[in-house]
Each structure stands twice: as structure tokens, then as C-alpha cells.
Amino acid sequence: MAEDDGLLGRVKRKLVDSKEKWAREGRLLTALGGKGARTRLPPGQRPVKNWPVLDLGVQPDIDLERWELVVDGLVENKLSWNWADWRNLPHTRMVTDIHCVTAWSRYDNRWDGVPARHILDLTRPLPEAKHILFHGLDGYTTNLPLAAFADPDVIFADGWEGEPITPHHGGPVRVVVPQRYFWKSAKWICRLEFLAEDKPGFWEVRGYHNAGDPWREERYG
Ligand SMILES: Nc1nc2c(c(=O)[nH]1)N[C@H]1C(S)=C(S)[C@@H](COP(=O)(O)O)O[C@H]1N2
Ligand SMILES: [Mo]
């Protein structure tokens, strides 16, 4: 039954291939690297239904007439948008989870905004750009490697659940970086800086982990 053997062989091959793929991804392991490995809740987190407000206690007063977002540093195309220009950029909707280092996670947040990928397309970082630094209007900063910034789920959000993001949560525009603890998600974003060298931000120089991957539980240090 050469033909049957061939079929069986093909089926087995498929099974082996998918198991091998699982092994590469670390599937069914808990909270060890690789997307396939992920249970939804990172280690040490608990889900909440509300959305806590956390910041430095200084919520800037923002006038949309004067609002501006600047992209500078190591890019071919330095750009800035005022509010009207920003609203005219193509917007995308994404649903992602929040994981805060203070151990709460909030599932299924519906964001509207401009994906980081689109900002990369428009500004074109130079080859030597390897890191980025977000600047908030309150003076807050937080850093990411360019590769993490380029994740397809990173968004400059101006809407949450179909409504404008409130000033408390960083409106008119805040960053959301779902694959990192939430301190990497700068509120009141006013500047995106591309850098050759890493430049740790506000919490990163105060004992928080430089990378902040919740799946690796990179909280402090
Ligand atoms: N500009 C700015 N962004 C910030 C912060 C801040 O103090 N200023 N705090 C960070 C921290 S520590 C957290 S947990 C989240 C909280 O966002 P939320 O208040 O919308 O929950 O924002 C992050 N982004
Ligand atoms: Mo935080």
C-alpha cells in the first residue's frame, strides 16, 4: 500500500512539523518567551475590569489648538503634526491587553489611532537609529529598542472604546505598547526621538527594568 504509506507519511510529517513548531515557540509552557507560549495573563498579574489612572500627579493642561507631536533624531524625514494634521492621518483600530507593573492587567482595550509602523513609514529612521525615546508633555520619558517600537501592535492612540482618550489617560494622544509593562506607554506624547544609543527613561533610571517584558516578568532591575 505504497499510496497509503505515502498518505500516512504526509500526515505524520504534518504532525511532526507542527509539534516541532510548537517546541520552537515553547507552546504549552507557561510564560516563557515566544508568542505561542503565552497564557493570556502574564506571571504575577491579576485581571481588573476598571482602568486605574497612574502618573506623576502632574496632568498637563493641553490646548488642542497648540498641541503638536514632533518626530526627530535619526530619521530621514523629521515631521511634526498639529491636531488637524494628526486627525487626517489614516487611523486603525486595535484591541489589546494592558499589563501594569503594579500587577493589574486589563483585557480587550479598543484603541483607535495611528500605528507606530505608519509613523516609521513616514519618517524613515536612518540605519544607525536603534532606539527610541518617548517624551510626554509632563516631562516623562520612556525608552524602547527600535525593534520593539516596530511591533505591529504599537499604536499612538487618540481613542479608547470609541471615545477620545481622556486627559487622565494621556489624551489627546498617548502611546500603547501592549508587549511591555504599561509604564512604557507614554501618556500626553509630544515627541518621539530616534537614537543610536539607548537612553533609559524616567522609571528606567529609577529601578524599573530597562526592557519591561511582562512575559519575562521584567519588573525591576
Ligand atoms: N507622560 C506620562 N506617561 C506615563 C506615565 C506618566 O507619569 N507620564 N506613567 C506611566 C505609568 S507608570 C503607567 S502604569 C501608565 C498608566 O496609564 P493610565 O493612567 O492610563 O492607566 O502610564 C505610563 N505613562
Ligand atoms: Mo506604572
CSV table of C-alpha atoms and ligand atoms in Angstrom, one decimal:
chain,number,residue,atom,x,y,z
A,1,MET,CA,0.0,0.0,0.0
A,2,ALA,CA,2.6,2.5,-1.1
A,3,GLU,CA,-0.1,5.1,-1.6
A,4,ASP,CA,-1.5,4.7,1.9
A,5,ASP,CA,2.0,4.8,3.4
A,6,GLY,CA,2.6,7.9,1.5
A,7,LEU,CA,-0.5,9.5,2.9
A,8,LEU,CA,0.4,8.4,6.4
A,9,GLY,CA,3.8,9.7,5.9
A,10,ARG,CA,2.5,13.0,4.8
A,11,VAL,CA,0.1,13.2,7.8
A,12,LYS,CA,2.9,12.2,10.2
A,13,ARG,CA,5.1,14.8,8.6
A,14,LYS,CA,2.5,17.4,9.2
A,15,LEU,CA,2.1,16.4,12.8
A,16,VAL,CA,5.8,16.4,13.4
A,17,ASP,CA,6.2,19.7,11.7
A,18,SER,CA,3.5,21.3,13.9
A,19,LYS,CA,5.0,19.7,17.1
A,20,GLU,CA,8.4,21.0,16.1
A,21,LYS,CA,6.9,24.4,15.5
A,22,TRP,CA,5.3,24.3,19.0
A,23,ALA,CA,8.6,23.3,20.5
A,24,ARG,CA,10.3,26.2,18.8
A,25,GLU,CA,7.6,28.5,20.1
A,26,GLY,CA,7.6,26.9,23.6
A,27,ARG,CA,3.8,26.3,23.3
A,28,LEU,CA,2.0,25.0,26.4
A,29,LEU,CA,4.8,26.2,28.6
A,30,THR,CA,3.7,29.0,30.9
A,31,ALA,CA,5.1,32.4,30.4
A,32,LEU,CA,8.3,31.5,28.7
A,33,GLY,CA,9.3,33.6,25.6
A,34,GLY,CA,7.6,33.3,22.2
A,35,LYS,CA,4.1,34.3,21.4
A,36,GLY,CA,2.8,30.7,21.2
A,37,ALA,CA,3.9,30.2,24.8
A,38,ARG,CA,1.7,32.8,26.2
A,39,THR,CA,-1.2,32.2,28.5
A,40,ARG,CA,-3.1,35.4,28.4
A,41,LEU,CA,-2.2,36.5,31.9
A,42,PRO,CA,1.5,37.2,32.5
A,43,PRO,CA,3.0,35.8,35.7
A,44,GLY,CA,2.1,37.7,38.9
A,45,GLN,CA,-0.7,39.7,37.3
A,46,ARG,CA,-4.4,39.8,38.1
A,47,PRO,CA,-7.1,40.9,35.8
A,48,VAL,CA,-9.2,44.1,36.6
A,49,LYS,CA,-12.3,45.5,35.0
A,50,ASN,CA,-11.7,49.1,35.8
A,51,TRP,CA,-8.9,51.2,34.3
A,52,PRO,CA,-6.7,52.7,37.1
A,53,VAL,CA,-5.0,56.1,36.5
A,54,LEU,CA,-1.3,56.2,37.2
A,55,ASP,CA,1.1,59.1,36.5
A,56,LEU,CA,3.4,61.5,38.3
A,57,GLY,CA,0.5,63.5,39.6
A,58,VAL,CA,1.0,66.3,37.1
A,59,GLN,CA,-1.6,66.1,34.4
A,60,PRO,CA,-0.7,68.7,31.8
A,61,ASP,CA,-3.4,71.1,30.6
A,62,ILE,CA,-3.5,70.7,26.8
A,63,ASP,CA,-4.9,73.1,24.3
A,64,LEU,CA,-5.7,71.2,21.1
A,65,GLU,CA,-5.1,74.5,19.2
A,66,ARG,CA,-1.4,74.3,20.3
A,67,TRP,CA,-0.9,70.6,20.5
A,68,GLU,CA,1.9,69.2,18.5
A,69,LEU,CA,3.7,65.9,18.0
A,70,VAL,CA,7.3,66.0,16.8
A,71,VAL,CA,9.4,63.2,15.4
A,72,ASP,CA,13.1,64.0,15.4
A,73,GLY,CA,16.6,62.5,15.9
A,74,LEU,CA,18.0,59.9,13.5
A,75,VAL,CA,15.3,60.0,10.8
A,76,GLU,CA,15.4,60.9,7.1
A,77,ASN,CA,12.2,62.8,7.4
A,78,LYS,CA,11.7,64.9,10.6
A,79,LEU,CA,8.0,65.5,10.9
A,80,SER,CA,5.5,67.2,13.2
A,81,TRP,CA,1.8,67.2,13.2
A,82,ASN,CA,-0.7,69.7,14.6
A,83,TRP,CA,-4.1,68.4,15.8
A,84,ALA,CA,-5.8,68.8,12.4
A,85,ASP,CA,-2.9,67.1,10.5
A,86,TRP,CA,-2.9,64.3,13.1
A,87,ARG,CA,-6.6,63.7,12.7
A,88,ASN,CA,-6.1,63.4,9.0
A,89,LEU,CA,-3.6,60.6,9.2
A,90,PRO,CA,-5.0,57.1,8.5
A,91,HIS,CA,-6.3,55.6,11.7
A,92,THR,CA,-6.5,52.0,12.7
A,93,ARG,CA,-8.5,50.1,15.4
A,94,MET,CA,-6.7,47.6,17.6
A,95,VAL,CA,-7.8,45.5,20.6
A,96,THR,CA,-5.0,44.8,23.1
A,97,ASP,CA,-4.4,44.0,26.7
A,98,ILE,CA,-2.7,46.3,29.3
A,99,HIS,CA,-0.3,44.8,31.8
A,100,CYS,CA,0.8,47.3,34.6
A,101,VAL,CA,3.9,46.6,36.7
A,102,THR,CA,1.7,47.2,39.8
A,103,ALA,CA,0.2,43.8,38.9
A,104,TRP,CA,-3.1,44.7,37.3
A,105,SER,CA,-4.0,43.6,33.7
A,106,ARG,CA,-6.9,44.9,31.7
A,107,TYR,CA,-8.1,42.8,28.8
A,108,ASP,CA,-9.5,43.9,25.5
A,109,ASN,CA,-8.9,47.6,25.3
A,110,ARG,CA,-10.2,49.0,22.0
A,111,TRP,CA,-7.8,51.7,20.7
A,112,ASP,CA,-8.1,54.0,17.7
A,113,GLY,CA,-5.0,55.7,16.5
A,114,VAL,CA,-2.0,55.7,14.2
A,115,PRO,CA,0.2,52.6,14.3
A,116,ALA,CA,3.9,53.1,15.0
A,117,ARG,CA,4.5,51.2,11.8
A,118,HIS,CA,2.9,54.0,9.9
A,119,ILE,CA,5.0,56.6,11.6
A,120,LEU,CA,8.1,54.6,10.7
A,121,ASP,CA,7.0,54.6,7.1
A,122,LEU,CA,6.5,58.4,7.1
A,123,THR,CA,9.7,59.3,8.9
A,124,ARG,CA,12.1,56.5,7.8
A,125,PRO,CA,14.7,56.0,10.6
A,126,LEU,CA,18.3,56.1,9.4
A,127,PRO,CA,20.3,52.8,9.6
A,128,GLU,CA,22.1,54.0,12.8
A,129,ALA,CA,18.8,54.5,14.6
A,130,LYS,CA,18.5,51.6,17.1
A,131,HIS,CA,16.5,53.0,19.9
A,132,ILE,CA,13.6,55.4,20.6
A,133,LEU,CA,12.6,57.7,23.4
A,134,PHE,CA,9.1,58.9,24.0
A,135,HIS,CA,8.6,62.3,25.6
A,136,GLY,CA,5.4,63.2,27.4
A,137,LEU,CA,4.2,66.8,28.0
A,138,ASP,CA,4.6,66.3,31.7
A,139,GLY,CA,8.4,65.7,31.2
A,140,TYR,CA,8.0,61.9,31.5
A,141,THR,CA,10.2,59.8,29.2
A,142,THR,CA,10.4,56.1,28.4
A,143,ASN,CA,12.6,54.1,26.0
A,144,LEU,CA,12.4,51.2,23.7
A,145,PRO,CA,14.6,49.4,21.2
A,146,LEU,CA,13.6,50.3,17.7
A,147,ALA,CA,12.6,46.6,17.1
A,148,ALA,CA,10.0,46.7,19.9
A,149,PHE,CA,8.7,50.1,18.7
A,150,ALA,CA,8.2,48.5,15.3
A,151,ASP,CA,5.9,45.8,16.7
A,152,PRO,CA,2.7,45.8,14.7
A,153,ASP,CA,0.5,46.4,17.8
A,154,VAL,CA,2.2,49.6,18.9
A,155,ILE,CA,-0.2,52.5,18.4
A,156,PHE,CA,-0.4,56.2,19.1
A,157,ALA,CA,-3.9,56.2,20.4
A,158,ASP,CA,-6.3,59.0,20.4
A,159,GLY,CA,-9.4,56.9,21.0
A,160,TRP,CA,-10.5,54.3,23.6
A,161,GLU,CA,-13.7,52.4,23.3
A,162,GLY,CA,-14.9,54.7,20.6
A,163,GLU,CA,-14.4,57.9,22.6
A,164,PRO,CA,-11.5,60.3,22.7
A,165,ILE,CA,-8.9,59.3,25.2
A,166,THR,CA,-9.5,61.4,28.4
A,167,PRO,CA,-6.8,63.7,29.7
A,168,HIS,CA,-6.4,61.4,32.7
A,169,HIS,CA,-5.4,58.6,30.5
A,170,GLY,CA,-3.0,60.6,28.4
A,171,GLY,CA,-5.2,62.2,25.8
A,172,PRO,CA,-5.3,63.7,23.3
A,173,VAL,CA,-2.7,61.2,22.1
A,174,ARG,CA,-0.9,58.5,24.2
A,175,VAL,CA,1.3,55.6,23.1
A,176,VAL,CA,0.2,52.0,23.8
A,177,VAL,CA,2.9,49.3,23.7
A,178,PRO,CA,1.0,46.1,24.6
A,179,GLN,CA,4.0,43.8,24.7
A,180,ARG,CA,5.6,45.8,27.5
A,181,TYR,CA,4.5,46.8,31.0
A,182,PHE,CA,2.4,49.9,30.8
A,183,TRP,CA,5.0,52.4,32.1
A,184,LYS,CA,6.4,52.1,28.5
A,185,SER,CA,3.2,53.5,27.2
A,186,ALA,CA,3.8,57.3,27.3
A,187,LYS,CA,0.8,59.5,28.0
A,188,TRP,CA,0.5,63.0,26.5
A,189,ILE,CA,3.0,62.1,23.9
A,190,CYS,CA,4.6,65.2,22.3
A,191,ARG,CA,7.9,63.9,21.0
A,192,LEU,CA,9.3,60.7,19.5
A,193,GLU,CA,13.1,60.7,19.3
A,194,PHE,CA,15.2,58.2,17.3
A,195,LEU,CA,18.6,57.5,18.8
A,196,ALA,CA,21.7,55.4,18.1
A,197,GLU,CA,22.3,54.6,21.8
A,198,ASP,CA,19.8,53.5,24.4
A,199,LYS,CA,18.7,56.3,26.7
A,200,PRO,CA,16.8,55.0,29.8
A,201,GLY,CA,13.7,57.0,30.7
A,202,PHE,CA,12.1,58.3,33.9
A,203,TRP,CA,11.3,54.9,35.6
A,204,GLU,CA,14.1,53.0,33.9
A,205,VAL,CA,16.7,55.2,35.7
A,206,ARG,CA,14.7,54.7,39.0
A,207,GLY,CA,15.0,50.9,39.3
A,208,TYR,CA,12.5,49.7,36.7
A,209,HIS,CA,13.7,47.1,34.3
A,210,ASN,CA,15.1,48.5,31.0
A,211,ALA,CA,13.1,46.1,28.8
A,212,GLY,CA,9.9,45.6,30.9
A,213,ASP,CA,8.6,42.4,29.2
A,214,PRO,CA,5.7,41.2,31.3
A,215,TRP,CA,6.0,37.6,30.0
A,216,ARG,CA,9.6,37.5,31.4
A,217,GLU,CA,8.4,39.4,34.5
A,218,GLU,CA,11.0,42.1,33.9
A,219,ARG,CA,9.6,44.4,36.6
A,220,TYR,CA,12.7,45.8,38.4
A,221,GLY,CA,16.4,45.8,37.9
B,1,LIG,N1,3.6,61.0,30.2
B,1,LIG,C1,3.4,60.0,31.1
B,1,LIG,N2,3.2,58.8,30.7
B,1,LIG,C2,3.1,57.8,31.5
B,1,LIG,C3,3.2,58.0,32.9
B,1,LIG,C4,3.5,59.3,33.4
B,1,LIG,O1,3.6,59.5,34.6
B,1,LIG,N3,3.6,60.3,32.5
B,1,LIG,N4,3.1,56.9,33.8
B,1,LIG,C5,3.3,55.6,33.2
B,1,LIG,C6,2.8,54.5,34.1
B,1,LIG,S1,3.8,54.1,35.3
B,1,LIG,C7,1.7,53.8,33.8
B,1,LIG,S2,1.3,52.5,34.7
B,1,LIG,C8,0.7,54.2,32.8
B,1,LIG,C9,-0.6,54.5,33.4
B,1,LIG,O2,-1.5,54.8,32.4
B,1,LIG,P1,-3.1,55.1,32.8
B,1,LIG,O3,-3.1,56.2,33.8
B,1,LIG,O4,-3.8,55.4,31.6
B,1,LIG,O5,-3.5,53.8,33.4
B,1,LIG,O6,1.2,55.4,32.1
B,1,LIG,C10,2.5,55.4,31.8
B,1,LIG,N5,2.8,56.6,31.0
B,2,MO,MO,3.0,52.1,36.2
